[in-house]
Amino acid sequence: LDPVKGPRRVSVGLKWLNDNNYIRSTPRKGNTPQIQLLDPRTGAPAVRPVRDFVEVPLTLWSGGWIVDLSATGLALLLVLLHARGRHRTPRYVTTPAKSRYGLSPDTWTRATKELSDNNLLSVGRTPQGGTFDYQRMRNTYQIHDNILNPPPLIIEDVR
């Protein structure tokens, strides 16, 4: 990012969010503005949801993934982080759950390929159903946390 254009882009984005009632930005003398998230439906201060939220690693921004991935790739990454919850094992997403997120099959396919190409995701296959049931193969999605959120780089002084 250009060190001159980057802060300007942030300022323009914050102004747009404020003008469109997504946030309330209150200037503070000699400091950054205080930002309050607003409910886009009512314009009232947003209340943190009791459930149905997703933890997003800070490296989504600091690692540059927010600009490297397309909107569809980011959308699927958020969906898979939400669907996974606190589990770290590969998970499958059922058809009703997929429809709840509102991503088209084409978007799902293209975003899966993009995340796989960027080494952020592995797609596996697992059977679903009992021994005497019809066994359906489902895709499992394993997010590569080591790529998305790598350990800190430690540089030793070898003097």
PDB file of C-alpha atoms in Angstrom:
ATOM      1  CA  LEU A   1       0.000   0.000   0.000  1.00  0.00           C
ATOM      2  CA  ASP A   2       1.084   3.515  -0.753  1.00  0.00           C
ATOM      3  CA  PRO A   3       1.811   5.257   2.586  1.00  0.00           C
ATOM      4  CA  VAL A   4       0.126   8.418   1.310  1.00  0.00           C
ATOM      5  CA  LYS A   5      -2.939   6.888  -0.335  1.00  0.00           C
ATOM      6  CA  GLY A   6      -3.569   4.274   2.382  1.00  0.00           C
ATOM      7  CA  PRO A   7      -4.582   6.691   5.172  1.00  0.00           C
ATOM      8  CA  ARG A   8      -6.618   8.741   2.705  1.00  0.00           C
ATOM      9  CA  ARG A   9      -8.509   5.615   1.601  1.00  0.00           C
ATOM     10  CA  VAL A  10      -9.260   4.805   5.241  1.00  0.00           C
ATOM     11  CA  SER A  11     -10.506   8.362   5.860  1.00  0.00           C
ATOM     12  CA  VAL A  12     -12.711   8.295   2.761  1.00  0.00           C
ATOM     13  CA  GLY A  13     -14.111   4.893   3.805  1.00  0.00           C
ATOM     14  CA  LEU A  14     -14.844   6.063   7.350  1.00  0.00           C
ATOM     15  CA  LYS A  15     -16.544   9.197   6.015  1.00  0.00           C
ATOM     16  CA  TRP A  16     -18.725   7.078   3.720  1.00  0.00           C
ATOM     17  CA  LEU A  17     -19.663   4.727   6.591  1.00  0.00           C
ATOM     18  CA  ASN A  18     -20.520   7.736   8.770  1.00  0.00           C
ATOM     19  CA  ASP A  19     -22.535   9.492   6.020  1.00  0.00           C
ATOM     20  CA  ASN A  20     -24.526   6.302   5.360  1.00  0.00           C
ATOM     21  CA  ASN A  21     -25.284   5.662   9.063  1.00  0.00           C
ATOM     22  CA  TYR A  22     -23.209   2.512   9.501  1.00  0.00           C
ATOM     23  CA  ILE A  23     -20.991   4.172  12.109  1.00  0.00           C
ATOM     24  CA  ARG A  24     -20.980   7.334  14.176  1.00  0.00           C
ATOM     25  CA  SER A  25     -17.576   8.998  14.049  1.00  0.00           C
ATOM     26  CA  THR A  26     -16.917  11.566  16.775  1.00  0.00           C
ATOM     27  CA  PRO A  27     -13.773  13.686  16.349  1.00  0.00           C
ATOM     28  CA  ARG A  28     -11.382  13.866  19.322  1.00  0.00           C
ATOM     29  CA  LYS A  29      -8.906  16.707  19.504  1.00  0.00           C
ATOM     30  CA  GLY A  30      -5.360  15.468  18.963  1.00  0.00           C
ATOM     31  CA  ASN A  31      -6.469  11.850  18.652  1.00  0.00           C
ATOM     32  CA  THR A  32      -8.186   9.462  16.266  1.00  0.00           C
ATOM     33  CA  PRO A  33     -11.972   9.737  16.079  1.00  0.00           C
ATOM     34  CA  GLN A  34     -14.151   7.656  18.369  1.00  0.00           C
ATOM     35  CA  ILE A  35     -16.119   5.199  16.243  1.00  0.00           C
ATOM     36  CA  GLN A  36     -19.411   3.644  17.285  1.00  0.00           C
ATOM     37  CA  LEU A  37     -20.987   0.890  15.204  1.00  0.00           C
ATOM     38  CA  LEU A  38     -24.638   1.546  14.293  1.00  0.00           C
ATOM     39  CA  ASP A  39     -27.421  -0.873  13.444  1.00  0.00           C
ATOM     40  CA  PRO A  40     -27.943  -0.313   9.684  1.00  0.00           C
ATOM     41  CA  ARG A  41     -31.690  -1.003   9.992  1.00  0.00           C
ATOM     42  CA  THR A  42     -32.447   1.486  12.762  1.00  0.00           C
ATOM     43  CA  GLY A  43     -29.442   3.802  12.977  1.00  0.00           C
ATOM     44  CA  ALA A  44     -29.302   3.144  16.741  1.00  0.00           C
ATOM     45  CA  PRO A  45     -26.063   2.049  18.403  1.00  0.00           C
ATOM     46  CA  ALA A  46     -25.414  -1.597  17.544  1.00  0.00           C
ATOM     47  CA  VAL A  47     -25.721  -4.219  20.245  1.00  0.00           C
ATOM     48  CA  ARG A  48     -23.284  -7.096  20.217  1.00  0.00           C
ATOM     49  CA  PRO A  49     -25.175 -10.232  19.219  1.00  0.00           C
ATOM     50  CA  VAL A  50     -25.562 -12.924  21.817  1.00  0.00           C
ATOM     51  CA  ARG A  51     -24.765 -15.552  19.216  1.00  0.00           C
ATOM     52  CA  ASP A  52     -24.069 -15.924  15.524  1.00  0.00           C
ATOM     53  CA  PHE A  53     -20.783 -14.114  15.188  1.00  0.00           C
ATOM     54  CA  VAL A  54     -17.479 -15.177  13.723  1.00  0.00           C
ATOM     55  CA  GLU A  55     -13.988 -14.597  15.045  1.00  0.00           C
ATOM     56  CA  VAL A  56     -11.749 -13.241  12.319  1.00  0.00           C
ATOM     57  CA  PRO A  57      -7.985 -13.457  12.734  1.00  0.00           C
ATOM     58  CA  LEU A  58      -6.183 -10.126  12.814  1.00  0.00           C
ATOM     59  CA  THR A  59      -3.879 -11.373  10.059  1.00  0.00           C
ATOM     60  CA  LEU A  60      -6.781 -11.060   7.642  1.00  0.00           C
ATOM     61  CA  TRP A  61      -5.688  -7.400   7.610  1.00  0.00           C
ATOM     62  CA  SER A  62      -2.076  -7.473   8.773  1.00  0.00           C
ATOM     63  CA  GLY A  63      -1.242 -10.372   6.449  1.00  0.00           C
ATOM     64  CA  GLY A  64      -2.829  -8.594   3.482  1.00  0.00           C
ATOM     65  CA  TRP A  65      -5.502 -11.237   2.838  1.00  0.00           C
ATOM     66  CA  ILE A  66      -8.217  -8.553   2.895  1.00  0.00           C
ATOM     67  CA  VAL A  67      -6.794  -7.084  -0.341  1.00  0.00           C
ATOM     68  CA  ASP A  68      -5.371 -10.280  -1.868  1.00  0.00           C
ATOM     69  CA  LEU A  69      -8.643 -12.227  -1.851  1.00  0.00           C
ATOM     70  CA  SER A  70     -11.656 -11.416  -3.982  1.00  0.00           C
ATOM     71  CA  ALA A  71     -14.998 -10.555  -2.407  1.00  0.00           C
ATOM     72  CA  THR A  72     -16.252 -14.086  -3.073  1.00  0.00           C
ATOM     73  CA  GLY A  73     -13.134 -15.597  -1.512  1.00  0.00           C
ATOM     74  CA  LEU A  74     -13.547 -13.428   1.580  1.00  0.00           C
ATOM     75  CA  ALA A  75     -17.248 -14.272   1.787  1.00  0.00           C
ATOM     76  CA  LEU A  76     -16.588 -18.005   1.706  1.00  0.00           C
ATOM     77  CA  LEU A  77     -13.745 -17.684   4.212  1.00  0.00           C
ATOM     78  CA  LEU A  78     -16.133 -15.921   6.622  1.00  0.00           C
ATOM     79  CA  VAL A  79     -18.816 -18.554   5.992  1.00  0.00           C
ATOM     80  CA  LEU A  80     -16.385 -21.400   6.671  1.00  0.00           C
ATOM     81  CA  LEU A  81     -15.000 -19.706   9.795  1.00  0.00           C
ATOM     82  CA  HIS A  82     -18.582 -19.309  11.044  1.00  0.00           C
ATOM     83  CA  ALA A  83     -19.588 -22.867  10.119  1.00  0.00           C
ATOM     84  CA  ARG A  84     -16.473 -24.257  11.783  1.00  0.00           C
ATOM     85  CA  GLY A  85     -17.031 -22.394  15.021  1.00  0.00           C
ATOM     86  CA  ARG A  86     -14.438 -23.454  17.567  1.00  0.00           C
ATOM     87  CA  HIS A  87     -13.785 -26.806  15.874  1.00  0.00           C
ATOM     88  CA  ARG A  88     -10.388 -27.286  14.278  1.00  0.00           C
ATOM     89  CA  THR A  89     -11.193 -30.567  12.532  1.00  0.00           C
ATOM     90  CA  PRO A  90     -12.445 -30.639   8.921  1.00  0.00           C
ATOM     91  CA  ARG A  91     -16.166 -29.832   8.774  1.00  0.00           C
ATOM     92  CA  TYR A  92     -18.807 -30.312   6.125  1.00  0.00           C
ATOM     93  CA  VAL A  93     -21.536 -27.796   5.481  1.00  0.00           C
ATOM     94  CA  THR A  94     -24.973 -29.238   4.793  1.00  0.00           C
ATOM     95  CA  THR A  95     -27.124 -28.021   1.913  1.00  0.00           C
ATOM     96  CA  PRO A  96     -29.627 -26.240   4.230  1.00  0.00           C
ATOM     97  CA  ALA A  97     -26.734 -24.505   5.995  1.00  0.00           C
ATOM     98  CA  LYS A  98     -25.239 -23.474   2.646  1.00  0.00           C
ATOM     99  CA  SER A  99     -28.556 -21.943   1.586  1.00  0.00           C
ATOM    100  CA  ARG A 100     -28.729 -20.012   4.881  1.00  0.00           C
ATOM    101  CA  TYR A 101     -25.520 -18.189   3.917  1.00  0.00           C
ATOM    102  CA  GLY A 102     -26.942 -17.204   0.525  1.00  0.00           C
ATOM    103  CA  LEU A 103     -23.936 -18.054  -1.646  1.00  0.00           C
ATOM    104  CA  SER A 104     -24.765 -19.491  -5.057  1.00  0.00           C
ATOM    105  CA  PRO A 105     -23.248 -22.864  -6.022  1.00  0.00           C
ATOM    106  CA  ASP A 106     -21.101 -21.075  -8.620  1.00  0.00           C
ATOM    107  CA  THR A 107     -19.808 -18.610  -6.014  1.00  0.00           C
ATOM    108  CA  TRP A 108     -19.125 -21.487  -3.625  1.00  0.00           C
ATOM    109  CA  THR A 109     -17.146 -23.345  -6.314  1.00  0.00           C
ATOM    110  CA  ARG A 110     -15.109 -20.330  -7.481  1.00  0.00           C
ATOM    111  CA  ALA A 111     -14.343 -19.192  -3.930  1.00  0.00           C
ATOM    112  CA  THR A 112     -13.341 -22.725  -2.876  1.00  0.00           C
ATOM    113  CA  LYS A 113     -10.893 -22.846  -5.790  1.00  0.00           C
ATOM    114  CA  GLU A 114      -9.491 -19.417  -4.911  1.00  0.00           C
ATOM    115  CA  LEU A 115      -8.974 -20.289  -1.241  1.00  0.00           C
ATOM    116  CA  SER A 116      -7.406 -23.627  -2.220  1.00  0.00           C
ATOM    117  CA  ASP A 117      -5.111 -21.933  -4.753  1.00  0.00           C
ATOM    118  CA  ASN A 118      -3.962 -19.542  -2.000  1.00  0.00           C
ATOM    119  CA  ASN A 119      -3.253 -22.509   0.315  1.00  0.00           C
ATOM    120  CA  LEU A 120      -5.867 -21.311   2.822  1.00  0.00           C
ATOM    121  CA  LEU A 121      -8.190 -24.292   2.410  1.00  0.00           C
ATOM    122  CA  SER A 122      -8.131 -28.037   1.791  1.00  0.00           C
ATOM    123  CA  VAL A 123     -11.206 -29.816   0.530  1.00  0.00           C
ATOM    124  CA  GLY A 124     -11.627 -33.481   1.421  1.00  0.00           C
ATOM    125  CA  ARG A 125     -14.384 -36.064   1.081  1.00  0.00           C
ATOM    126  CA  THR A 126     -16.144 -37.920   3.878  1.00  0.00           C
ATOM    127  CA  PRO A 127     -19.094 -40.331   3.840  1.00  0.00           C
ATOM    128  CA  GLN A 128     -22.252 -39.347   5.679  1.00  0.00           C
ATOM    129  CA  GLY A 129     -24.774 -41.938   6.791  1.00  0.00           C
ATOM    130  CA  GLY A 130     -24.814 -45.148   8.789  1.00  0.00           C
ATOM    131  CA  THR A 131     -23.665 -48.620   7.762  1.00  0.00           C
ATOM    132  CA  PHE A 132     -27.083 -49.641   6.423  1.00  0.00           C
ATOM    133  CA  ASP A 133     -28.019 -46.181   5.127  1.00  0.00           C
ATOM    134  CA  TYR A 134     -27.324 -44.612   1.776  1.00  0.00           C
ATOM    135  CA  GLN A 135     -23.869 -43.131   2.248  1.00  0.00           C
ATOM    136  CA  ARG A 136     -23.519 -39.751   0.661  1.00  0.00           C
ATOM    137  CA  MET A 137     -20.084 -38.273   0.132  1.00  0.00           C
ATOM    138  CA  ARG A 138     -19.747 -34.716   1.398  1.00  0.00           C
ATOM    139  CA  ASN A 139     -16.982 -32.177   0.973  1.00  0.00           C
ATOM    140  CA  THR A 140     -15.123 -31.310   4.153  1.00  0.00           C
ATOM    141  CA  TYR A 141     -13.412 -27.970   4.494  1.00  0.00           C
ATOM    142  CA  GLN A 142     -10.198 -27.556   6.484  1.00  0.00           C
ATOM    143  CA  ILE A 143      -9.052 -23.961   6.913  1.00  0.00           C
ATOM    144  CA  HIS A 144      -5.265 -23.728   7.118  1.00  0.00           C
ATOM    145  CA  ASP A 145      -4.863 -21.665  10.259  1.00  0.00           C
ATOM    146  CA  ASN A 146      -1.062 -21.891   9.977  1.00  0.00           C
ATOM    147  CA  ILE A 147      -1.205 -19.946   6.681  1.00  0.00           C
ATOM    148  CA  LEU A 148      -3.995 -17.561   7.682  1.00  0.00           C
ATOM    149  CA  ASN A 149      -2.516 -16.899  11.113  1.00  0.00           C
ATOM    150  CA  PRO A 150       1.192 -17.831  11.014  1.00  0.00           C
ATOM    151  CA  PRO A 151       3.328 -17.858  14.164  1.00  0.00           C
ATOM    152  CA  PRO A 152       5.309 -14.667  14.784  1.00  0.00           C
ATOM    153  CA  LEU A 153       8.651 -14.410  13.053  1.00  0.00           C
ATOM    154  CA  ILE A 154      11.502 -14.441  15.570  1.00  0.00           C
ATOM    155  CA  ILE A 155      14.823 -13.113  14.380  1.00  0.00           C
ATOM    156  CA  GLU A 156      17.799 -13.914  16.546  1.00  0.00           C
ATOM    157  CA  ASP A 157      20.831 -11.711  16.794  1.00  0.00           C
ATOM    158  CA  VAL A 158      23.785 -13.963  15.991  1.00  0.00           C
ATOM    159  CA  ARG A 159      26.554 -11.681  17.145  1.00  0.00           C
TER     160      ARG A 159
END
